[in-house]
Amino acid sequence: MSVDNLPDEILLKILGLLPYDDLESAFGVSRRWMRLAGYPLLWRNFRLEIKFDEELEENYNLDELFTKRPFYQRIGSLDVEVVNEETCRTLAPKLFSTVVALGVEMKKLCIWGDDWSCITGVPDLTDVDTEHLVAVAKKVESLELSETTMSDFQLNSLFSALEQEHGNLKYLDLTNNNLSSVNSDHLANVVKHISTVVLEDTSLSKEQLEKLFLKLATSDINLKSLSLIIIDMLLIDLTCLE
């Protein structure tokens, strides 16, 4: 019996056993295989990796990356490694706008730089459209933007929007972002609703910390884990929790 004679259900099970590289190759075999190999459930755990380095040209077409491979529009995670700051500054806005425009669905977005690499620049997201940043944050379950640079306006807009509707977000990592300008109430109300929050080395003020802990002590919360390493806990007036 030819493989082409197998019913869709059996062929999907076979395709589900293939490594992602082979699954992507199967996409080009025929129209039927294109339809089956692009089945969203086959790609739900796929991790798409992009490296923002000197070799990635400023006119790199991120739109084509997703439109020529439509199965990339329904993935498990998008992992962006930043090796060159200038490349990130140019392409990060295009990445967010493409993800929003095409309705790319993913469980996790991670943008990071390797601190131990002397050629790595800080991931600069200051030119990312704030509405796009918020839209992506509400759609993913995990948002990791540690060691990035965002403007005060972006950060305040992000927390203000997430306070009103945190969407699917269950994990938030903003390590080494300066959050000292973020409204204390917005910060506290967002943190209490998310399962895991990492705010290490974020320059939180005395007012922000006290409001945060007061909110956590007096409200119904979904928070299960909060990391505040490299933050001066001596700033907190413990009487505010009494």
mmCIF file of C-alpha atoms in Angstrom:
data_model
loop_
_atom_site.group_PDB
_atom_site.id
_atom_site.type_symbol
_atom_site.label_atom_id
_atom_site.label_comp_id
_atom_site.label_asym_id
_atom_site.label_seq_id
_atom_site.Cartn_x
_atom_site.Cartn_y
_atom_site.Cartn_z
ATOM 1 C CA MET A 1 0.000 0.000 0.000
ATOM 2 C CA SER A 2 1.296 3.449 -0.922
ATOM 3 C CA VAL A 3 1.659 6.062 1.795
ATOM 4 C CA ASP A 4 -0.572 8.294 -0.293
ATOM 5 C CA ASN A 5 -3.411 5.805 0.156
ATOM 6 C CA LEU A 6 -3.354 6.108 3.937
ATOM 7 C CA PRO A 7 -6.211 8.050 5.524
ATOM 8 C CA ASP A 8 -5.449 11.512 6.931
ATOM 9 C CA GLU A 9 -5.743 10.312 10.532
ATOM 10 C CA ILE A 10 -2.987 7.698 10.084
ATOM 11 C CA LEU A 11 -0.739 10.006 8.087
ATOM 12 C CA LEU A 12 -1.058 12.705 10.746
ATOM 13 C CA LYS A 13 0.109 10.232 13.395
ATOM 14 C CA ILE A 14 3.109 9.347 11.253
ATOM 15 C CA LEU A 15 3.954 12.991 10.619
ATOM 16 C CA GLY A 16 3.683 13.640 14.345
ATOM 17 C CA LEU A 17 6.612 11.271 14.923
ATOM 18 C CA LEU A 18 8.956 13.178 12.619
ATOM 19 C CA PRO A 19 11.605 15.671 13.758
ATOM 20 C CA TYR A 20 10.576 19.246 12.915
ATOM 21 C CA ASP A 21 13.177 19.551 10.132
ATOM 22 C CA ASP A 22 11.685 16.502 8.389
ATOM 23 C CA LEU A 23 8.162 17.741 9.058
ATOM 24 C CA GLU A 24 9.028 21.017 7.348
ATOM 25 C CA SER A 25 10.414 19.087 4.357
ATOM 26 C CA ALA A 26 7.196 17.078 4.150
ATOM 27 C CA PHE A 27 5.358 20.368 3.686
ATOM 28 C CA GLY A 28 6.730 20.581 0.137
ATOM 29 C CA VAL A 29 5.937 17.040 -1.060
ATOM 30 C CA SER A 30 2.412 17.632 -2.363
ATOM 31 C CA ARG A 31 -0.692 19.701 -1.714
ATOM 32 C CA ARG A 32 -2.103 17.012 0.544
ATOM 33 C CA TRP A 33 1.128 16.732 2.512
ATOM 34 C CA MET A 34 1.298 20.534 2.699
ATOM 35 C CA ARG A 35 -2.149 20.569 4.283
ATOM 36 C CA LEU A 36 -1.378 17.784 6.733
ATOM 37 C CA ALA A 37 2.189 18.842 7.630
ATOM 38 C CA GLY A 38 0.864 22.294 8.478
ATOM 39 C CA TYR A 39 -1.703 20.926 10.923
ATOM 40 C CA PRO A 40 -1.468 23.258 13.954
ATOM 41 C CA LEU A 41 -1.308 20.518 16.598
ATOM 42 C CA LEU A 42 1.890 19.185 15.019
ATOM 43 C CA TRP A 43 3.634 22.504 15.712
ATOM 44 C CA ARG A 44 2.250 23.328 19.155
ATOM 45 C CA ASN A 45 5.567 22.457 20.889
ATOM 46 C CA PHE A 46 7.889 23.799 18.199
ATOM 47 C CA ARG A 47 10.525 26.311 19.316
ATOM 48 C CA LEU A 48 11.359 28.849 16.613
ATOM 49 C CA GLU A 49 14.800 30.388 17.154
ATOM 50 C CA ILE A 50 15.932 33.689 15.611
ATOM 51 C CA LYS A 51 19.322 35.303 16.169
ATOM 52 C CA PHE A 52 19.637 39.078 15.859
ATOM 53 C CA ASP A 53 23.280 39.314 14.813
ATOM 54 C CA GLU A 54 25.427 41.221 12.316
ATOM 55 C CA GLU A 55 24.685 38.680 9.575
ATOM 56 C CA LEU A 56 20.954 39.343 9.752
ATOM 57 C CA GLU A 57 20.435 42.280 7.414
ATOM 58 C CA GLU A 58 18.261 45.240 8.352
ATOM 59 C CA ASN A 59 15.947 44.507 5.421
ATOM 60 C CA TYR A 60 15.462 40.892 6.535
ATOM 61 C CA ASN A 61 11.879 39.982 5.668
ATOM 62 C CA LEU A 62 10.305 38.698 8.885
ATOM 63 C CA ASP A 63 6.912 38.664 7.202
ATOM 64 C CA GLU A 64 8.149 36.055 4.706
ATOM 65 C CA LEU A 65 9.485 33.913 7.529
ATOM 66 C CA PHE A 66 5.914 33.355 8.703
ATOM 67 C CA THR A 67 3.953 33.580 5.442
ATOM 68 C CA LYS A 68 6.135 31.128 3.506
ATOM 69 C CA ARG A 69 5.959 28.735 6.444
ATOM 70 C CA PRO A 70 2.395 29.176 7.713
ATOM 71 C CA PHE A 71 2.951 26.444 10.306
ATOM 72 C CA TYR A 72 5.229 28.961 12.089
ATOM 73 C CA GLN A 73 2.094 30.963 12.875
ATOM 74 C CA ARG A 74 0.982 28.337 15.437
ATOM 75 C CA ILE A 75 4.041 27.442 17.501
ATOM 76 C CA GLY A 76 5.041 26.620 21.045
ATOM 77 C CA SER A 77 7.629 29.361 21.533
ATOM 78 C CA LEU A 78 9.638 32.070 19.815
ATOM 79 C CA ASP A 79 13.179 32.447 21.144
ATOM 80 C CA VAL A 80 15.129 35.536 20.033
ATOM 81 C CA GLU A 81 18.825 35.695 20.897
ATOM 82 C CA VAL A 82 20.286 39.196 20.611
ATOM 83 C CA VAL A 83 23.937 39.284 19.601
ATOM 84 C CA ASN A 84 23.973 42.757 18.066
ATOM 85 C CA GLU A 85 22.187 45.720 19.640
ATOM 86 C CA GLU A 86 21.768 47.687 16.408
ATOM 87 C CA THR A 87 20.203 44.713 14.626
ATOM 88 C CA CYS A 88 17.779 44.278 17.516
ATOM 89 C CA ARG A 89 16.829 47.943 17.513
ATOM 90 C CA THR A 90 15.977 47.722 13.810
ATOM 91 C CA LEU A 91 14.300 44.322 13.636
ATOM 92 C CA ALA A 92 12.507 44.075 17.001
ATOM 93 C CA PRO A 93 9.750 46.539 15.946
ATOM 94 C CA LYS A 94 9.297 44.585 12.697
ATOM 95 C CA LEU A 95 9.083 41.313 14.621
ATOM 96 C CA PHE A 96 6.337 42.545 16.964
ATOM 97 C CA SER A 97 4.357 44.195 14.155
ATOM 98 C CA THR A 98 4.556 41.010 12.053
ATOM 99 C CA VAL A 99 3.443 38.798 14.933
ATOM 100 C CA VAL A 100 0.445 41.075 15.574
ATOM 101 C CA ALA A 101 -0.475 41.599 11.910
ATOM 102 C CA LEU A 102 -0.397 37.879 11.072
ATOM 103 C CA GLY A 103 -2.027 36.800 14.333
ATOM 104 C CA VAL A 104 0.873 34.507 15.186
ATOM 105 C CA GLU A 105 -0.052 32.298 18.126
ATOM 106 C CA MET A 106 2.576 31.060 20.565
ATOM 107 C CA LYS A 107 2.705 30.081 24.188
ATOM 108 C CA LYS A 108 6.049 31.713 24.950
ATOM 109 C CA LEU A 109 8.121 34.678 23.774
ATOM 110 C CA CYS A 110 11.683 35.018 25.024
ATOM 111 C CA ILE A 111 14.054 37.812 23.995
ATOM 112 C CA TRP A 112 17.466 37.638 25.576
ATOM 113 C CA GLY A 113 21.154 38.468 25.316
ATOM 114 C CA ASP A 114 24.124 36.465 26.581
ATOM 115 C CA ASP A 115 25.690 38.465 29.407
ATOM 116 C CA TRP A 116 28.907 36.479 29.169
ATOM 117 C CA SER A 117 29.501 37.361 25.532
ATOM 118 C CA CYS A 118 31.561 40.490 24.923
ATOM 119 C CA ILE A 119 29.914 40.999 21.512
ATOM 120 C CA THR A 120 26.388 40.978 22.838
ATOM 121 C CA GLY A 121 24.483 44.232 23.099
ATOM 122 C CA VAL A 122 21.533 44.887 25.372
ATOM 123 C CA PRO A 123 18.281 43.899 23.630
ATOM 124 C CA ASP A 124 16.847 47.341 22.846
ATOM 125 C CA LEU A 125 13.050 47.298 22.495
ATOM 126 C CA THR A 126 12.454 51.035 22.842
ATOM 127 C CA ASP A 127 11.324 51.379 19.222
ATOM 128 C CA VAL A 128 8.746 48.588 19.475
ATOM 129 C CA ASP A 129 5.218 49.922 19.075
ATOM 130 C CA THR A 130 3.662 49.944 22.561
ATOM 131 C CA GLU A 131 0.313 48.620 21.312
ATOM 132 C CA HIS A 132 2.098 45.691 19.662
ATOM 133 C CA LEU A 133 4.051 44.991 22.846
ATOM 134 C CA VAL A 134 0.841 44.927 24.884
ATOM 135 C CA ALA A 135 -1.005 42.791 22.331
ATOM 136 C CA VAL A 136 1.718 40.137 22.353
ATOM 137 C CA ALA A 137 1.954 40.175 26.159
ATOM 138 C CA LYS A 138 -1.765 39.415 26.447
ATOM 139 C CA LYS A 139 -1.653 36.519 23.972
ATOM 140 C CA VAL A 140 1.302 34.517 25.317
ATOM 141 C CA GLU A 141 1.402 32.415 28.465
ATOM 142 C CA SER A 142 5.066 33.162 29.129
ATOM 143 C CA LEU A 143 6.828 36.485 28.465
ATOM 144 C CA GLU A 144 10.566 36.672 29.129
ATOM 145 C CA LEU A 145 12.108 40.073 28.450
ATOM 146 C CA SER A 146 14.997 39.916 30.895
ATOM 147 C CA GLU A 147 18.051 42.109 30.334
ATOM 148 C CA THR A 148 16.126 44.218 27.784
ATOM 149 C CA THR A 149 15.739 47.987 27.489
ATOM 150 C CA MET A 150 12.242 49.495 27.361
ATOM 151 C CA SER A 151 11.085 53.073 27.829
ATOM 152 C CA ASP A 152 9.175 54.289 30.885
ATOM 153 C CA PHE A 153 6.160 54.844 28.640
ATOM 154 C CA GLN A 154 6.289 51.270 27.318
ATOM 155 C CA LEU A 155 6.584 49.788 30.802
ATOM 156 C CA ASN A 156 3.784 51.902 32.275
ATOM 157 C CA SER A 157 1.535 51.145 29.310
ATOM 158 C CA LEU A 158 2.293 47.440 29.625
ATOM 159 C CA PHE A 159 1.403 47.258 33.329
ATOM 160 C CA SER A 160 -1.632 49.500 32.905
ATOM 161 C CA ALA A 161 -2.986 47.271 30.123
ATOM 162 C CA LEU A 162 -2.213 44.030 31.986
ATOM 163 C CA GLU A 163 -3.956 45.391 35.089
ATOM 164 C CA GLN A 164 -7.160 45.695 33.067
ATOM 165 C CA GLU A 165 -6.745 42.375 31.266
ATOM 166 C CA HIS A 166 -3.792 40.049 31.789
ATOM 167 C CA GLY A 167 -4.987 37.663 29.083
ATOM 168 C CA ASN A 168 -3.253 34.282 29.062
ATOM 169 C CA LEU A 169 -0.124 35.461 30.862
ATOM 170 C CA LYS A 170 1.085 33.056 33.556
ATOM 171 C CA TYR A 171 4.833 33.751 33.617
ATOM 172 C CA LEU A 172 6.494 37.179 33.476
ATOM 173 C CA ASP A 173 10.251 37.808 33.641
ATOM 174 C CA LEU A 174 11.464 41.418 33.513
ATOM 175 C CA THR A 175 14.850 40.878 35.165
ATOM 176 C CA ASN A 176 17.194 43.869 34.991
ATOM 177 C CA ASN A 177 14.559 46.226 33.560
ATOM 178 C CA ASN A 178 14.294 49.491 35.485
ATOM 179 C CA LEU A 179 10.705 49.458 36.773
ATOM 180 C CA SER A 180 11.084 52.371 39.206
ATOM 181 C CA SER A 181 8.782 54.565 37.084
ATOM 182 C CA VAL A 182 5.927 52.044 36.946
ATOM 183 C CA ASN A 183 2.776 53.041 38.830
ATOM 184 C CA SER A 184 2.798 51.217 42.181
ATOM 185 C CA ASP A 185 -0.865 50.193 42.044
ATOM 186 C CA HIS A 186 -0.599 48.887 38.485
ATOM 187 C CA LEU A 187 2.504 46.894 39.397
ATOM 188 C CA ALA A 188 0.890 45.311 42.460
ATOM 189 C CA ASN A 189 -2.368 44.473 40.686
ATOM 190 C CA VAL A 190 -0.565 42.803 37.787
ATOM 191 C CA VAL A 191 1.802 40.767 39.940
ATOM 192 C CA LYS A 192 -0.992 39.330 42.086
ATOM 193 C CA HIS A 193 -2.785 37.885 39.044
ATOM 194 C CA ILE A 194 0.183 36.091 37.409
ATOM 195 C CA SER A 195 1.345 32.685 38.599
ATOM 196 C CA THR A 196 5.117 33.269 38.378
ATOM 197 C CA VAL A 197 6.822 36.682 38.314
ATOM 198 C CA VAL A 198 10.557 37.409 38.166
ATOM 199 C CA LEU A 199 11.506 40.994 39.029
ATOM 200 C CA GLU A 200 15.167 40.579 39.890
ATOM 201 C CA ASP A 201 17.316 43.725 39.842
ATOM 202 C CA THR A 202 14.451 45.979 38.704
ATOM 203 C CA SER A 203 15.178 49.015 40.931
ATOM 204 C CA LEU A 204 11.800 48.884 42.678
ATOM 205 C CA SER A 205 11.209 51.788 45.054
ATOM 206 C CA LYS A 206 10.161 51.688 48.700
ATOM 207 C CA GLU A 207 6.615 52.716 47.740
ATOM 208 C CA GLN A 208 6.366 50.052 45.039
ATOM 209 C CA LEU A 209 7.590 47.291 47.351
ATOM 210 C CA GLU A 210 5.299 48.266 50.223
ATOM 211 C CA LYS A 211 2.226 48.493 47.995
ATOM 212 C CA LEU A 212 3.129 45.201 46.377
ATOM 213 C CA PHE A 213 3.436 43.304 49.643
ATOM 214 C CA LEU A 214 0.371 44.980 51.125
ATOM 215 C CA LYS A 215 -1.640 43.936 48.072
ATOM 216 C CA LEU A 216 -0.340 40.369 48.290
ATOM 217 C CA ALA A 217 -1.131 40.210 52.005
ATOM 218 C CA THR A 218 -4.670 41.560 51.757
ATOM 219 C CA SER A 219 -6.030 40.309 48.424
ATOM 220 C CA ASP A 220 -7.022 37.103 46.721
ATOM 221 C CA ILE A 221 -4.057 36.243 44.512
ATOM 222 C CA ASN A 222 -3.040 33.795 41.788
ATOM 223 C CA LEU A 223 0.662 34.382 42.441
ATOM 224 C CA LYS A 224 2.609 31.256 43.366
ATOM 225 C CA SER A 225 6.201 32.397 42.916
ATOM 226 C CA LEU A 226 7.802 35.846 43.124
ATOM 227 C CA SER A 227 11.557 36.388 42.688
ATOM 228 C CA LEU A 228 12.994 39.686 43.925
ATOM 229 C CA ILE A 229 16.712 38.887 44.091
ATOM 230 C CA ILE A 230 19.082 41.897 44.123
ATOM 231 C CA ILE A 231 16.412 44.161 45.567
ATOM 232 C CA ASP A 232 16.950 45.935 48.892
ATOM 233 C CA MET A 233 14.245 44.404 51.067
ATOM 234 C CA LEU A 234 15.329 46.656 53.940
ATOM 235 C CA LEU A 235 13.428 49.410 52.172
ATOM 236 C CA ILE A 236 10.145 47.852 53.251
ATOM 237 C CA ASP A 237 8.386 49.169 56.348
ATOM 238 C CA LEU A 238 7.012 45.930 57.768
ATOM 239 C CA THR A 239 4.388 47.825 59.760
ATOM 240 C CA CYS A 240 2.540 48.360 56.474
ATOM 241 C CA LEU A 241 1.727 44.648 56.507
ATOM 242 C CA GLU A 242 0.202 44.663 59.976
#
